[in-house]
Amino acid sequence: QVQLVESGGGLVQAGGSLRLACAASGRTFSSYYGMGWFRQAPGKEREFVAAISGSGINTNYADSVKGRFTISRDKAKNTVYLQMNSLKPEDTAVYYCGADYSGLATVERYKYDYWGQGTQVTVSS
């Protein structure tokens, strides 16, 4: 089994920054898992935000966050980060971390094998 725990959410003003962290653990977790961030706003579907391959070399971003968000990983700590800058009110959502056994920087939500419980990000105008 794999456990994912997100942290770092909170309330921030528009234009501000936050850094989310996702700590992975579990007997079957490997640092070669691809990792991704998704978000879900009230009344909306969970949508892709960013992903990073197991090697850390490949990344993918949603168009809405390109140039503002950066995904990275620390393999020694089994932790993935999402640095969010220039935040907008439309970034308000619960942010979820996912792990994909394939090791790819996967965009499709259904391909993820494990999920965390989420962390709330609220951006005020």
PDB file of C-alpha atoms in Angstrom:
ATOM      1  CA  GLN A   1       0.000   0.000   0.000  1.00  0.00           C
ATOM      2  CA  VAL A   2       0.946   3.623  -0.543  1.00  0.00           C
ATOM      3  CA  GLN A   3      -0.007   6.569   1.642  1.00  0.00           C
ATOM      4  CA  LEU A   4       0.081  10.151   0.419  1.00  0.00           C
ATOM      5  CA  VAL A   5      -0.244  13.107   2.770  1.00  0.00           C
ATOM      6  CA  GLU A   6      -0.600  16.639   1.438  1.00  0.00           C
ATOM      7  CA  SER A   7       0.258  19.760   3.403  1.00  0.00           C
ATOM      8  CA  GLY A   8       0.867  23.453   2.873  1.00  0.00           C
ATOM      9  CA  GLY A   9      -2.584  24.653   1.927  1.00  0.00           C
ATOM     10  CA  GLY A  10      -4.124  27.784   3.388  1.00  0.00           C
ATOM     11  CA  LEU A  11      -5.602  31.204   2.758  1.00  0.00           C
ATOM     12  CA  VAL A  12      -3.623  33.664   0.644  1.00  0.00           C
ATOM     13  CA  GLN A  13      -4.354  36.925  -1.135  1.00  0.00           C
ATOM     14  CA  ALA A  14      -4.371  37.141  -4.914  1.00  0.00           C
ATOM     15  CA  GLY A  15      -0.836  37.527  -6.225  1.00  0.00           C
ATOM     16  CA  GLY A  16       0.613  35.609  -3.305  1.00  0.00           C
ATOM     17  CA  SER A  17       2.417  32.269  -3.149  1.00  0.00           C
ATOM     18  CA  LEU A  18       2.055  28.906  -1.472  1.00  0.00           C
ATOM     19  CA  ARG A  19       4.088  25.725  -1.566  1.00  0.00           C
ATOM     20  CA  LEU A  20       2.273  22.431  -1.277  1.00  0.00           C
ATOM     21  CA  ALA A  21       4.023  19.230  -0.250  1.00  0.00           C
ATOM     22  CA  CYS A  22       3.016  15.599  -0.711  1.00  0.00           C
ATOM     23  CA  ALA A  23       4.817  13.047   1.429  1.00  0.00           C
ATOM     24  CA  ALA A  24       4.668   9.465   0.193  1.00  0.00           C
ATOM     25  CA  SER A  25       5.152   6.347   2.283  1.00  0.00           C
ATOM     26  CA  GLY A  26       4.257   2.696   2.349  1.00  0.00           C
ATOM     27  CA  ARG A  27       5.760  -0.693   1.852  1.00  0.00           C
ATOM     28  CA  THR A  28       5.138  -0.742  -1.891  1.00  0.00           C
ATOM     29  CA  PHE A  29       5.998   2.865  -2.695  1.00  0.00           C
ATOM     30  CA  SER A  30       8.932   3.444  -4.973  1.00  0.00           C
ATOM     31  CA  SER A  31      10.597   6.726  -5.828  1.00  0.00           C
ATOM     32  CA  TYR A  32      10.039   5.746  -9.478  1.00  0.00           C
ATOM     33  CA  TYR A  33       6.322   6.438  -9.230  1.00  0.00           C
ATOM     34  CA  GLY A  34       5.130   9.331 -11.354  1.00  0.00           C
ATOM     35  CA  MET A  35       3.484  11.961  -9.180  1.00  0.00           C
ATOM     36  CA  GLY A  36       0.822  14.500  -9.975  1.00  0.00           C
ATOM     37  CA  TRP A  37      -1.234  17.316  -8.541  1.00  0.00           C
ATOM     38  CA  PHE A  38      -4.924  17.723  -9.281  1.00  0.00           C
ATOM     39  CA  ARG A  39      -7.492  20.135  -7.905  1.00  0.00           C
ATOM     40  CA  GLN A  40     -11.225  20.197  -7.382  1.00  0.00           C
ATOM     41  CA  ALA A  41     -13.306  23.309  -6.905  1.00  0.00           C
ATOM     42  CA  PRO A  42     -16.847  23.117  -5.466  1.00  0.00           C
ATOM     43  CA  GLY A  43     -19.275  21.736  -8.026  1.00  0.00           C
ATOM     44  CA  LYS A  44     -16.542  20.939 -10.531  1.00  0.00           C
ATOM     45  CA  GLU A  45     -14.666  17.870 -11.695  1.00  0.00           C
ATOM     46  CA  ARG A  46     -11.200  17.110 -10.375  1.00  0.00           C
ATOM     47  CA  GLU A  47      -8.784  18.570 -12.909  1.00  0.00           C
ATOM     48  CA  PHE A  48      -5.140  18.078 -13.755  1.00  0.00           C
ATOM     49  CA  VAL A  49      -2.650  20.694 -12.538  1.00  0.00           C
ATOM     50  CA  ALA A  50       0.879  19.319 -12.864  1.00  0.00           C
ATOM     51  CA  ALA A  51       2.804  16.051 -12.995  1.00  0.00           C
ATOM     52  CA  ILE A  52       6.386  14.869 -12.757  1.00  0.00           C
ATOM     53  CA  SER A  53       7.943  11.608 -13.885  1.00  0.00           C
ATOM     54  CA  GLY A  54       9.674   9.189 -11.563  1.00  0.00           C
ATOM     55  CA  SER A  55      13.040  10.308 -12.893  1.00  0.00           C
ATOM     56  CA  GLY A  56      12.137  13.935 -12.273  1.00  0.00           C
ATOM     57  CA  ILE A  57      13.156  14.793 -15.825  1.00  0.00           C
ATOM     58  CA  ASN A  58       9.737  15.131 -17.434  1.00  0.00           C
ATOM     59  CA  THR A  59       6.973  17.450 -16.301  1.00  0.00           C
ATOM     60  CA  ASN A  60       3.535  18.435 -17.571  1.00  0.00           C
ATOM     61  CA  TYR A  61       1.385  21.412 -16.656  1.00  0.00           C
ATOM     62  CA  ALA A  62      -2.153  22.518 -17.278  1.00  0.00           C
ATOM     63  CA  ASP A  63      -2.295  25.586 -19.515  1.00  0.00           C
ATOM     64  CA  SER A  64      -3.998  27.525 -16.728  1.00  0.00           C
ATOM     65  CA  VAL A  65      -0.962  27.233 -14.427  1.00  0.00           C
ATOM     66  CA  LYS A  66       1.978  27.290 -16.854  1.00  0.00           C
ATOM     67  CA  GLY A  67       4.505  29.925 -15.877  1.00  0.00           C
ATOM     68  CA  ARG A  68       3.019  30.272 -12.379  1.00  0.00           C
ATOM     69  CA  PHE A  69       3.291  26.791 -10.821  1.00  0.00           C
ATOM     70  CA  THR A  70       6.332  24.541 -10.586  1.00  0.00           C
ATOM     71  CA  ILE A  71       6.337  20.867  -9.652  1.00  0.00           C
ATOM     72  CA  SER A  72       9.448  19.243  -8.212  1.00  0.00           C
ATOM     73  CA  ARG A  73      10.408  16.210  -6.190  1.00  0.00           C
ATOM     74  CA  ASP A  74      12.932  15.223  -3.552  1.00  0.00           C
ATOM     75  CA  LYS A  75      13.484  11.504  -4.038  1.00  0.00           C
ATOM     76  CA  ALA A  76      15.473  11.120  -0.840  1.00  0.00           C
ATOM     77  CA  LYS A  77      12.491  12.435   1.134  1.00  0.00           C
ATOM     78  CA  ASN A  78       9.815  10.779  -1.058  1.00  0.00           C
ATOM     79  CA  THR A  79       8.185  14.181  -1.276  1.00  0.00           C
ATOM     80  CA  VAL A  80       6.715  16.107  -4.193  1.00  0.00           C
ATOM     81  CA  TYR A  81       6.220  19.854  -4.111  1.00  0.00           C
ATOM     82  CA  LEU A  82       4.008  22.302  -5.946  1.00  0.00           C
ATOM     83  CA  GLN A  83       5.253  25.870  -5.825  1.00  0.00           C
ATOM     84  CA  MET A  84       2.367  28.169  -6.653  1.00  0.00           C
ATOM     85  CA  ASN A  85       3.095  31.807  -7.482  1.00  0.00           C
ATOM     86  CA  SER A  86       0.926  34.662  -8.708  1.00  0.00           C
ATOM     87  CA  LEU A  87      -2.129  32.953  -7.286  1.00  0.00           C
ATOM     88  CA  LYS A  88      -5.574  33.901  -8.574  1.00  0.00           C
ATOM     89  CA  PRO A  89      -9.020  33.487  -6.995  1.00  0.00           C
ATOM     90  CA  GLU A  90      -9.781  30.848  -9.641  1.00  0.00           C
ATOM     91  CA  ASP A  91      -6.988  28.696  -8.188  1.00  0.00           C
ATOM     92  CA  THR A  92      -9.169  28.153  -5.110  1.00  0.00           C
ATOM     93  CA  ALA A  93      -9.784  24.424  -4.717  1.00  0.00           C
ATOM     94  CA  VAL A  94      -8.881  21.315  -2.782  1.00  0.00           C
ATOM     95  CA  TYR A  95      -5.527  20.124  -4.111  1.00  0.00           C
ATOM     96  CA  TYR A  96      -4.858  16.400  -4.318  1.00  0.00           C
ATOM     97  CA  CYS A  97      -1.645  14.494  -4.808  1.00  0.00           C
ATOM     98  CA  GLY A  98      -1.617  11.281  -6.832  1.00  0.00           C
ATOM     99  CA  ALA A  99       0.890   8.485  -7.489  1.00  0.00           C
ATOM    100  CA  ASP A 100       1.112   6.620 -10.796  1.00  0.00           C
ATOM    101  CA  TYR A 101       2.860   3.247 -10.893  1.00  0.00           C
ATOM    102  CA  SER A 102       3.853   3.753 -14.553  1.00  0.00           C
ATOM    103  CA  GLY A 103       6.456   6.343 -13.549  1.00  0.00           C
ATOM    104  CA  LEU A 104       5.290   8.783 -16.221  1.00  0.00           C
ATOM    105  CA  ALA A 105       4.281  12.431 -15.841  1.00  0.00           C
ATOM    106  CA  THR A 106       0.663  11.421 -16.333  1.00  0.00           C
ATOM    107  CA  VAL A 107      -2.080  13.876 -17.173  1.00  0.00           C
ATOM    108  CA  GLU A 108      -5.073  11.530 -17.050  1.00  0.00           C
ATOM    109  CA  ARG A 109      -6.723  11.286 -13.649  1.00  0.00           C
ATOM    110  CA  TYR A 110      -7.939   7.702 -14.121  1.00  0.00           C
ATOM    111  CA  LYS A 111      -4.393   6.397 -14.546  1.00  0.00           C
ATOM    112  CA  TYR A 112      -3.380   7.281 -10.981  1.00  0.00           C
ATOM    113  CA  ASP A 113      -3.231   4.422  -8.505  1.00  0.00           C
ATOM    114  CA  TYR A 114      -3.192   6.250  -5.174  1.00  0.00           C
ATOM    115  CA  TRP A 115      -4.522   9.555  -3.847  1.00  0.00           C
ATOM    116  CA  GLY A 116      -4.029  11.706  -0.800  1.00  0.00           C
ATOM    117  CA  GLN A 117      -6.815  13.265   1.243  1.00  0.00           C
ATOM    118  CA  GLY A 118      -6.320  16.754  -0.171  1.00  0.00           C
ATOM    119  CA  THR A 119      -5.405  20.181   1.153  1.00  0.00           C
ATOM    120  CA  GLN A 120      -7.521  23.318   0.819  1.00  0.00           C
ATOM    121  CA  VAL A 121      -6.150  26.338  -1.023  1.00  0.00           C
ATOM    122  CA  THR A 122      -8.187  29.534  -0.860  1.00  0.00           C
ATOM    123  CA  VAL A 123      -7.166  32.656  -2.767  1.00  0.00           C
ATOM    124  CA  SER A 124      -8.951  35.853  -1.808  1.00  0.00           C
ATOM    125  CA  SER A 125      -9.395  38.758  -4.199  1.00  0.00           C
TER     126      SER A 125
END
